[in-house]
Amino acid sequence: MSTLMQHKKTNPVIDPESIRRDFPILNRTVNGNQLVYLDNAATTQKPQIVIDELARYYSEYNSNVHRGIHTLADEATQAYEKARQKVANFIGAPKTEQIIFTRGATESINLVAYAWGRKNIGKGDRIVLTQMEHHANLVPWVALAKETGAELEYIPIDEQGCLDLDDIGEIISRNTKLVSVTQMSNVLGTINPVEKTIEIAHDRGAIALVDAAQSVPHMPVDVKSMDADFVAFSAHKMLGPTGIGILYGKEELLSGMEPFNYGGEMINEVRYDFADWAALPHKFEAGTPNIAGVVAFSPALDYLRNIGMANVRQHEIELTGYTLDRLSSLGSIRIFGPMNPELRGGAISFIDNDVHPHDLAQLLDQSGVAIRAGHHCAQPLHRLLGIGSTARASFYIYNTKEEIDQLIDALKEARRYFGHE
Amino acid sequence: MSTLMQHKKTNPVIDPESIRRDFPILNRTVNGNQLVYLDNAATTQKPQIVIDELARYYSEYNSNVHRGIHTLADEATQAYEKARQKVANFIGAPKTEQIIFTRGATESINLVAYAWGRKNIGKGDRIVLTQMEHHANLVPWVALAKETGAELEYIPIDEQGCLDLDDIGEIISRNTKLVSVTQMSNVLGTINPVEKTIEIAHDRGAIALVDAAQSVPHMPVDVKSMDADFVAFSAHKMLGPTGIGILYGKEELLSGMEPFNYGGEMINEVRYDFADWAALPHKFEAGTPNIAGVVAFSPALDYLRNIGMANVRQHEIELTGYTLDRLSSLGSIRIFGPMNPELRGGAISFIDNDVHPHDLAQLLDQSGVAIRAGHHCAQPLHRLLGIGSTARASFYIYNTKEEIDQLIDALKEARRYFGHE
Amino acid sequence: MSDALDTLYREVILDHYKNPRGKKKLDHADVKNEGKNPVCGDEIEVEVEFDGDTVKDLSVSCAGCAISVASGSMLYEVIKGKSFDEVRKIAKVVKAMLKGEEYDADGIDLGDLDVLEGVRQFPVRIKCALLSWVTLVDAIEKADTNESSKLSTTE
Amino acid sequence: MSDALDTLYREVILDHYKNPRGKKKLDHADVKNEGKNPVCGDEIEVEVEFDGDTVKDLSVSCAGCAISVASGSMLYEVIKGKSFDEVRKIAKVVKAMLKGEEYDADGIDLGDLDVLEGVRQFPVRIKCALLSWVTLVDAIEKADTNESSKLSTTE
Ligand SMILES: Cc1ncc(COP(=O)(O)O)c(C=O)c1O
Ligand SMILES: Cc1ncc(COP(=O)(O)O)c(C=O)c1O
């Protein structure tokens, strides 16, 4: 065990045992064993207060928002807008109007690709991504490049799985219009120096999007000091309901953009041959939104705020360090991404020399241990690493070292089952 | 009271009193009075089984879908796909692959406008709508027309608020590429002869989209016999959760289309400079979907199936006839849309000669009666009718004649309050 | 009906609604401005005749709910004869009053306007009460900018 | 571990996984086909050498999980020497078996293939077991169509 871990062990920043009591699903058994949920990079579990708010919404104040005078409509609208305020506070957005609710990080990025990208990126322009992007921050740009004739360029990764910034001055060239970078890789765990890439992007006259789907849930993020032009993330990866994403954008950019989806609630005036748009943020929220999802995101944000994002981060550094140590000690495991837990988040991808990731996931499930196997929506990165798929364990506030021990035991057991000691 | 109503009164097709017990929100009081919820065209309330399924999902089997091997992922995926099957059955879709989950009817229509419209509609092509469309089925086409130079043409409405089909043979011209018509108006209540417009559209080589946001929740709809190319509707208007819409499409059309949103789950293979697409329906469902919303839509569909959509329709014909009679008897009220309840659904828009719709809605709220006031996302129709806004009462399975009586009493009271007898 | 409702629909408001003041056409309007509330369909037209930087006369024609009509009618009564600066000051006070923020009304004759305080409890209706004010201030700002740009070109 | 798991990972399957048959290169392959399972990243390459409409020899190289590798290995053993029609028939039986549908295996030598029945209880793994079969049948259909299109052009 590393020194860092020994130090932290005596001084736990959060108490997962008491947190666990707030998550009803953690009492569940899977194949006769208590669930050990280590698939948090895919989606996190929900505390009772989030489930309760959903039920309360539908039992007490369900109504369509924004256009209603009656009491239910007023209550629903206020709760909906209060959630927007909480999101703005959570990420340090100067104004609530800069927070747009979408279906998920994926739609947030597509919104930018359609409403900003298709107007501002043309033939010969460059879009800069990194080699470790999730399909959500890759395929929209591949499609845009194909449509417009723009070129894609990738910031490479080094042996450790960190961005190699040596040539970044050339990669982010003068004809670069957009730099879009994940703040934390969902495969390698790597935390990227987005401030630096944003600064260079701005210096070149490009705008910068941050895929924060794995960072906002796991560490303190301040969009203002980061100076990102757009930031995308998902509620379901941070204790919130499914079907809610956030797009933060700089006000002058959002104001200057045409809408993405068109319909009710996003207009100012409509005639049979003309339409103009509502002010921010409504311009980008056409149709009835996922109201229940938004209002039940509020208690999730409260919950994380109470714990403190710095503490969330610290807890995951500890768990990650512990897991890296224990996985390494197995001998048969190859780990991807940085080995220093300070440089990475708690999504750890690995392969076993003898048991394929799918078989690992299947065998671990028998012990109640839920991990993910596959390419984790990062096929190009996997091809680059020379492998078809990895197994991935990923953590959140309710995970414990005991659960990591169970993971390790289950991995050993899986190897034994396949005839390897 | 009309003869129809007297006949039906003796033979109620469904029992709203017993249905009401399944909807916890209906016990709520508003301003000291029991809630009378008459804003169902905006969104409907939810039965306990839907709320319970949401809670059960998050307490027992919450997981990201499609790519997981562990038990939770498998259970979530199966529940998600079972809901798709139920939707297909509900509307008579030949294959589950033809059911695409979106955020709502609005997004379903935008999907078609982007992924089909922008490829197939060009300068000089015609898009035919009706004068009674909701902004969701109007603004996407206004935007598309502006972008491409296509022309918009509208099927007019007559005095009654029904489509005037006299010139439809010219309106749906040879250069028409798309005919998009609402099956039931959310303002006038009018039920349109979509089969006929679809037939003419097909005869002209155009495709036909049906905005079924107000029809699928309120009457039997069979997409196959209707022969629509695309059908859009929303779960939240039919007892289901917010944030879920459906796009049904003919298989050869959907298969031939490029995707709308790009990201995870919708790809077959991705490289740094290339991507191709998953099979239907996944091609159109990029990113983590609103899983909880989809799985909790299942019990809503079961609930409606148990009642029977023909019975839902019959119940609303009765309520609508009763309401039209009672509103007419007030003398001060002008009603929009057909006066024959067989020709329309239960969304009744009206104005009072002396009290503005907003003040009506405000005053009715004091009596616990929730109606909507405004343009109901149909500004052009309101301008055509020569009014800025209307008041709208709209019904669903749990509404009763007693509630209509309360509405009428509250309207009288509102007039008195404003000094009119 | 309830007390809350009675604070929204005060006698004075209903009176202004039924007999809106200032609903006329000016013969010599210097500026004209239209405002609308897209959410509810309310529409308003304001005409203003200036005398230097004073509102010599104005007209307010509003098709809308009781709150927007009454607010416009009270606006007419209070604003007629006021200087641009006074108009801005009063509009600011009305805005603050409606949003429940602190305001200083020293030396300002609010006329019937204090009854608008009741709207505060009905957040969706604040826009109704504001419509005429936003439209008027917008008209005056337009006139003022034109004026100053004229000045700068004649110098 | 559990019984369910033991029906998925039968001894025979683990044996085929560890010692996959047919993992070779053909000198005279008539067709070659690649298959992949995008969900999990498994990849397979199948080569076939024909003798008329019989599979004279084939190779199966699979990078994947135990189920897909074992299924491909068993495929090799069963398919070698079979006619196109027999291949189609066997593939159909395997598909039905995996999906839990009725099938008629009369007169067909399934070799070890019946152990794949255990996969049925693990719906996400069915695709793994099918990968080699889909890839092989696709290869044969291609060859067959080329053949017939050749025929039609020479006529
Ligand atoms: C780094 C990263 N970006 C984007 C996404 C997409 O998020 P969602 O599926 O919620 O749209 C994910 C989650 O899978 C992710 O890990
Ligand atoms: C006729 C009609 N079409 C489309 C819509 C849009 O539905 P949603 O807001 O759920 O996307 C509505 C609902 O407001 C409607 O009434």
mmCIF file of C-alpha atoms in Angstrom, chain B residues 128-346:
data_model
loop_
_atom_site.group_PDB
_atom_site.id
_atom_site.type_symbol
_atom_site.label_atom_id
_atom_site.label_comp_id
_atom_site.label_asym_id
_atom_site.label_seq_id
_atom_site.Cartn_x
_atom_site.Cartn_y
_atom_site.Cartn_z
ATOM 1 C CA VAL B 128 -48.159 21.053 -46.238
ATOM 2 C CA LEU B 129 -49.461 21.654 -42.731
ATOM 3 C CA THR B 130 -52.817 22.783 -41.370
ATOM 4 C CA GLN B 131 -53.832 26.097 -39.867
ATOM 5 C CA MET B 132 -54.426 24.438 -36.507
ATOM 6 C CA GLU B 133 -50.946 23.045 -35.831
ATOM 7 C CA HIS B 134 -49.228 23.227 -32.478
ATOM 8 C CA HIS B 135 -45.872 25.062 -32.581
ATOM 9 C CA ALA B 136 -44.225 21.639 -32.305
ATOM 10 C CA ASN B 137 -45.517 20.765 -35.754
ATOM 11 C CA LEU B 138 -45.037 24.218 -37.195
ATOM 12 C CA VAL B 139 -41.868 25.913 -36.033
ATOM 13 C CA PRO B 140 -39.568 23.022 -37.113
ATOM 14 C CA TRP B 141 -40.995 23.403 -40.633
ATOM 15 C CA VAL B 142 -40.866 27.194 -40.622
ATOM 16 C CA ALA B 143 -37.183 26.893 -39.713
ATOM 17 C CA LEU B 144 -36.593 24.212 -42.334
ATOM 18 C CA ALA B 145 -38.350 26.270 -45.009
ATOM 19 C CA LYS B 146 -36.255 29.290 -44.140
ATOM 20 C CA GLU B 147 -33.072 27.222 -44.330
ATOM 21 C CA THR B 148 -33.826 25.385 -47.558
ATOM 22 C CA GLY B 149 -36.112 27.693 -49.505
ATOM 23 C CA ALA B 150 -38.968 25.193 -49.352
ATOM 24 C CA GLU B 151 -42.496 26.618 -49.297
ATOM 25 C CA LEU B 152 -45.109 26.097 -46.623
ATOM 26 C CA GLU B 153 -48.764 25.669 -47.458
ATOM 27 C CA TYR B 154 -51.625 25.332 -45.005
ATOM 28 C CA ILE B 155 -54.854 23.388 -45.239
ATOM 29 C CA PRO B 156 -57.412 25.945 -44.027
ATOM 30 C CA ILE B 157 -60.054 25.481 -41.368
ATOM 31 C CA ASP B 158 -63.728 26.263 -41.758
ATOM 32 C CA GLU B 159 -66.110 28.168 -39.468
ATOM 33 C CA GLN B 160 -66.600 25.105 -37.278
ATOM 34 C CA GLY B 161 -62.885 24.631 -36.795
ATOM 35 C CA CYS B 162 -62.701 21.570 -39.034
ATOM 36 C CA LEU B 163 -60.278 21.155 -41.916
ATOM 37 C CA ASP B 164 -61.652 22.513 -45.162
ATOM 38 C CA LEU B 165 -60.632 19.839 -47.644
ATOM 39 C CA ASP B 166 -62.176 21.446 -50.733
ATOM 40 C CA ASP B 167 -58.862 22.520 -52.230
ATOM 41 C CA ILE B 168 -56.723 19.813 -50.758
ATOM 42 C CA GLY B 169 -56.035 18.381 -54.206
ATOM 43 C CA GLU B 170 -54.260 21.606 -55.149
ATOM 44 C CA ILE B 171 -52.723 22.303 -51.772
ATOM 45 C CA ILE B 172 -51.039 18.916 -51.700
ATOM 46 C CA SER B 173 -49.383 19.522 -55.037
ATOM 47 C CA ARG B 174 -47.003 17.385 -57.060
ATOM 48 C CA ASN B 175 -43.980 19.146 -55.583
ATOM 49 C CA THR B 176 -45.142 18.396 -52.057
ATOM 50 C CA LYS B 177 -42.577 16.363 -50.169
ATOM 51 C CA LEU B 178 -44.220 16.212 -46.768
ATOM 52 C CA VAL B 179 -47.717 16.516 -45.330
ATOM 53 C CA SER B 180 -47.710 16.926 -41.562
ATOM 54 C CA VAL B 181 -51.046 17.080 -39.805
ATOM 55 C CA THR B 182 -52.247 16.894 -36.247
ATOM 56 C CA GLN B 183 -54.719 14.134 -35.615
ATOM 57 C CA MET B 184 -56.431 16.107 -32.861
ATOM 58 C CA SER B 185 -56.105 19.830 -32.275
ATOM 59 C CA ASN B 186 -54.998 20.843 -28.797
ATOM 60 C CA VAL B 187 -56.997 24.092 -29.141
ATOM 61 C CA LEU B 188 -60.102 23.288 -31.178
ATOM 62 C CA GLY B 189 -60.334 19.657 -30.186
ATOM 63 C CA THR B 190 -60.998 18.828 -33.823
ATOM 64 C CA ILE B 191 -60.263 15.274 -34.921
ATOM 65 C CA ASN B 192 -58.844 15.404 -38.419
ATOM 66 C CA PRO B 193 -59.334 12.838 -41.198
ATOM 67 C CA VAL B 194 -55.649 11.956 -41.282
ATOM 68 C CA GLU B 195 -56.250 8.797 -43.319
ATOM 69 C CA LYS B 196 -57.541 10.954 -46.137
ATOM 70 C CA THR B 197 -54.676 13.466 -46.049
ATOM 71 C CA ILE B 198 -52.208 10.584 -45.886
ATOM 72 C CA GLU B 199 -53.789 8.938 -48.904
ATOM 73 C CA ILE B 200 -53.579 12.121 -50.962
ATOM 74 C CA ALA B 201 -50.033 12.727 -49.764
ATOM 75 C CA HIS B 202 -48.992 9.259 -50.886
ATOM 76 C CA ASP B 203 -50.793 9.724 -54.171
ATOM 77 C CA ARG B 204 -48.652 12.825 -54.759
ATOM 78 C CA GLY B 205 -45.470 10.985 -53.792
ATOM 79 C CA ALA B 206 -45.171 12.853 -50.509
ATOM 80 C CA ILE B 207 -44.697 11.290 -47.111
ATOM 81 C CA ALA B 208 -47.039 11.932 -44.201
ATOM 82 C CA LEU B 209 -46.307 12.692 -40.564
ATOM 83 C CA VAL B 210 -49.068 12.583 -37.967
ATOM 84 C CA ASP B 211 -48.781 14.673 -34.825
ATOM 85 C CA ALA B 212 -50.590 12.281 -32.526
ATOM 86 C CA ALA B 213 -49.727 14.059 -29.266
ATOM 87 C CA GLN B 214 -53.424 14.614 -28.538
ATOM 88 C CA SER B 215 -54.856 11.559 -30.274
ATOM 89 C CA VAL B 216 -52.929 8.518 -29.078
ATOM 90 C CA PRO B 217 -53.741 9.394 -25.426
ATOM 91 C CA HIS B 218 -57.452 9.820 -26.088
ATOM 92 C CA MET B 219 -58.641 7.410 -28.773
ATOM 93 C CA PRO B 220 -57.728 4.148 -30.478
ATOM 94 C CA VAL B 221 -54.947 4.779 -33.003
ATOM 95 C CA ASP B 222 -53.556 2.163 -35.353
ATOM 96 C CA VAL B 223 -50.528 3.406 -37.256
ATOM 97 C CA LYS B 224 -50.639 0.556 -39.724
ATOM 98 C CA SER B 225 -54.201 0.995 -40.948
ATOM 99 C CA MET B 226 -53.674 4.764 -40.900
ATOM 100 C CA ASP B 227 -50.644 4.173 -43.146
ATOM 101 C CA ALA B 228 -48.705 7.113 -41.682
ATOM 102 C CA ASP B 229 -45.013 7.328 -42.463
ATOM 103 C CA PHE B 230 -44.168 8.942 -39.133
ATOM 104 C CA VAL B 231 -46.202 9.326 -35.946
ATOM 105 C CA ALA B 232 -45.151 11.454 -32.971
ATOM 106 C CA PHE B 233 -46.526 11.584 -29.448
ATOM 107 C CA SER B 234 -45.560 12.098 -25.785
ATOM 108 C CA ALA B 235 -45.800 9.773 -22.786
ATOM 109 C CA HIS B 236 -46.557 12.567 -20.316
ATOM 110 C CA LYS B 237 -49.887 13.251 -21.999
ATOM 111 C CA MET B 238 -51.028 9.667 -21.430
ATOM 112 C CA LEU B 239 -50.295 8.895 -17.752
ATOM 113 C CA GLY B 240 -46.588 8.380 -18.362
ATOM 114 C CA PRO B 241 -43.518 10.185 -17.028
ATOM 115 C CA THR B 242 -42.209 13.473 -18.376
ATOM 116 C CA GLY B 243 -39.271 13.417 -20.744
ATOM 117 C CA ILE B 244 -40.414 10.538 -22.957
ATOM 118 C CA GLY B 245 -41.647 10.872 -26.507
ATOM 119 C CA ILE B 246 -42.166 8.354 -29.242
ATOM 120 C CA LEU B 247 -41.397 8.467 -32.901
ATOM 121 C CA TYR B 248 -42.922 5.688 -34.947
ATOM 122 C CA GLY B 249 -41.676 5.412 -38.508
ATOM 123 C CA LYS B 250 -41.941 3.093 -41.452
ATOM 124 C CA GLU B 251 -39.001 0.747 -41.464
ATOM 125 C CA GLU B 252 -37.643 1.573 -44.922
ATOM 126 C CA LEU B 253 -37.733 5.299 -44.148
ATOM 127 C CA LEU B 254 -36.040 4.979 -40.773
ATOM 128 C CA SER B 255 -33.459 2.592 -42.189
ATOM 129 C CA GLY B 256 -32.597 4.962 -44.997
ATOM 130 C CA MET B 257 -32.119 7.976 -42.746
ATOM 131 C CA GLU B 258 -28.909 9.297 -41.268
ATOM 132 C CA PRO B 259 -28.941 9.641 -37.462
ATOM 133 C CA PHE B 260 -30.051 12.784 -35.649
ATOM 134 C CA ASN B 261 -27.985 12.869 -32.465
ATOM 135 C CA TYR B 262 -24.607 11.171 -32.450
ATOM 136 C CA GLY B 263 -22.791 9.487 -29.584
ATOM 137 C CA GLY B 264 -22.694 6.262 -27.614
ATOM 138 C CA GLU B 265 -25.092 3.370 -28.148
ATOM 139 C CA MET B 266 -26.004 4.430 -31.691
ATOM 140 C CA ILE B 267 -22.887 3.278 -33.485
ATOM 141 C CA ASN B 268 -21.664 0.113 -35.059
ATOM 142 C CA GLU B 269 -18.042 1.051 -35.505
ATOM 143 C CA VAL B 270 -16.155 4.233 -34.693
ATOM 144 C CA ARG B 271 -12.654 5.251 -35.678
ATOM 145 C CA TYR B 272 -10.958 8.592 -35.305
ATOM 146 C CA ASP B 273 -12.114 9.531 -38.797
ATOM 147 C CA PHE B 274 -15.057 7.296 -39.453
ATOM 148 C CA ALA B 275 -18.291 6.089 -37.907
ATOM 149 C CA ASP B 276 -21.159 3.900 -39.004
ATOM 150 C CA TRP B 277 -24.437 3.241 -37.345
ATOM 151 C CA ALA B 278 -26.165 0.653 -35.262
ATOM 152 C CA ALA B 279 -29.345 -0.990 -36.498
ATOM 153 C CA LEU B 280 -32.804 0.378 -35.708
ATOM 154 C CA PRO B 281 -33.974 1.611 -33.270
ATOM 155 C CA HIS B 282 -30.629 2.284 -31.578
ATOM 156 C CA LYS B 283 -29.351 4.393 -34.466
ATOM 157 C CA PHE B 284 -31.654 7.138 -33.234
ATOM 158 C CA GLU B 285 -31.067 6.798 -29.504
ATOM 159 C CA ALA B 286 -27.654 8.342 -28.876
ATOM 160 C CA GLY B 287 -26.385 8.476 -25.321
ATOM 161 C CA THR B 288 -27.932 7.298 -22.091
ATOM 162 C CA PRO B 289 -31.689 7.453 -22.553
ATOM 163 C CA ASN B 290 -34.316 8.421 -19.975
ATOM 164 C CA ILE B 291 -34.352 4.839 -18.727
ATOM 165 C CA ALA B 292 -36.516 5.399 -15.657
ATOM 166 C CA GLY B 293 -39.037 7.300 -17.747
ATOM 167 C CA VAL B 294 -39.256 4.551 -20.328
ATOM 168 C CA VAL B 295 -39.644 1.683 -17.864
ATOM 169 C CA ALA B 296 -42.295 3.596 -15.902
ATOM 170 C CA PHE B 297 -44.210 4.212 -19.115
ATOM 171 C CA SER B 298 -45.002 0.478 -19.240
ATOM 172 C CA PRO B 299 -47.540 0.500 -16.397
ATOM 173 C CA ALA B 300 -49.183 3.604 -17.887
ATOM 174 C CA LEU B 301 -49.737 1.710 -21.132
ATOM 175 C CA ASP B 302 -51.032 -1.303 -19.214
ATOM 176 C CA TYR B 303 -53.422 0.942 -17.337
ATOM 177 C CA LEU B 304 -54.862 2.463 -20.514
ATOM 178 C CA ARG B 305 -55.075 -0.934 -22.198
ATOM 179 C CA ASN B 306 -57.034 -2.296 -19.271
ATOM 180 C CA ILE B 307 -59.542 0.519 -19.552
ATOM 181 C CA GLY B 308 -59.609 0.223 -23.321
ATOM 182 C CA MET B 309 -59.001 3.155 -25.616
ATOM 183 C CA ALA B 310 -62.483 2.931 -27.119
ATOM 184 C CA ASN B 311 -63.849 3.430 -23.625
ATOM 185 C CA VAL B 312 -61.517 6.336 -22.979
ATOM 186 C CA ARG B 313 -62.827 7.923 -26.155
ATOM 187 C CA GLN B 314 -66.453 7.273 -25.249
ATOM 188 C CA HIS B 315 -65.993 8.744 -21.780
ATOM 189 C CA GLU B 316 -64.533 11.900 -23.267
ATOM 190 C CA ILE B 317 -67.301 12.214 -25.838
ATOM 191 C CA GLU B 318 -69.750 12.207 -22.935
ATOM 192 C CA LEU B 319 -67.820 14.718 -20.865
ATOM 193 C CA THR B 320 -67.243 16.937 -23.883
ATOM 194 C CA GLY B 321 -70.893 16.917 -24.889
ATOM 195 C CA TYR B 322 -71.918 17.725 -21.336
ATOM 196 C CA THR B 323 -69.397 20.553 -21.087
ATOM 197 C CA LEU B 324 -70.318 22.077 -24.451
ATOM 198 C CA ASP B 325 -73.962 22.085 -23.380
ATOM 199 C CA ARG B 326 -73.272 23.645 -20.013
ATOM 200 C CA LEU B 327 -70.824 26.241 -21.331
ATOM 201 C CA SER B 328 -73.290 27.262 -24.037
ATOM 202 C CA SER B 329 -76.025 27.729 -21.465
ATOM 203 C CA LEU B 330 -73.929 30.365 -19.706
ATOM 204 C CA GLY B 331 -74.594 32.840 -22.511
ATOM 205 C CA SER B 332 -71.396 34.836 -22.045
ATOM 206 C CA ILE B 333 -69.064 32.196 -23.447
ATOM 207 C CA ARG B 334 -67.739 31.759 -26.979
ATOM 208 C CA ILE B 335 -66.532 28.234 -27.721
ATOM 209 C CA PHE B 336 -64.005 27.369 -30.425
ATOM 210 C CA GLY B 337 -64.054 24.159 -32.444
ATOM 211 C CA PRO B 338 -66.822 21.752 -33.459
ATOM 212 C CA MET B 339 -69.946 21.610 -31.291
ATOM 213 C CA ASN B 340 -70.558 17.941 -32.077
ATOM 214 C CA PRO B 341 -68.593 15.887 -29.523
ATOM 215 C CA GLU B 342 -68.262 13.005 -31.964
ATOM 216 C CA LEU B 343 -66.073 15.218 -34.164
ATOM 217 C CA ARG B 344 -63.705 16.320 -31.459
ATOM 218 C CA GLY B 345 -61.713 15.444 -28.401
ATOM 219 C CA GLY B 346 -62.023 16.798 -24.891
#
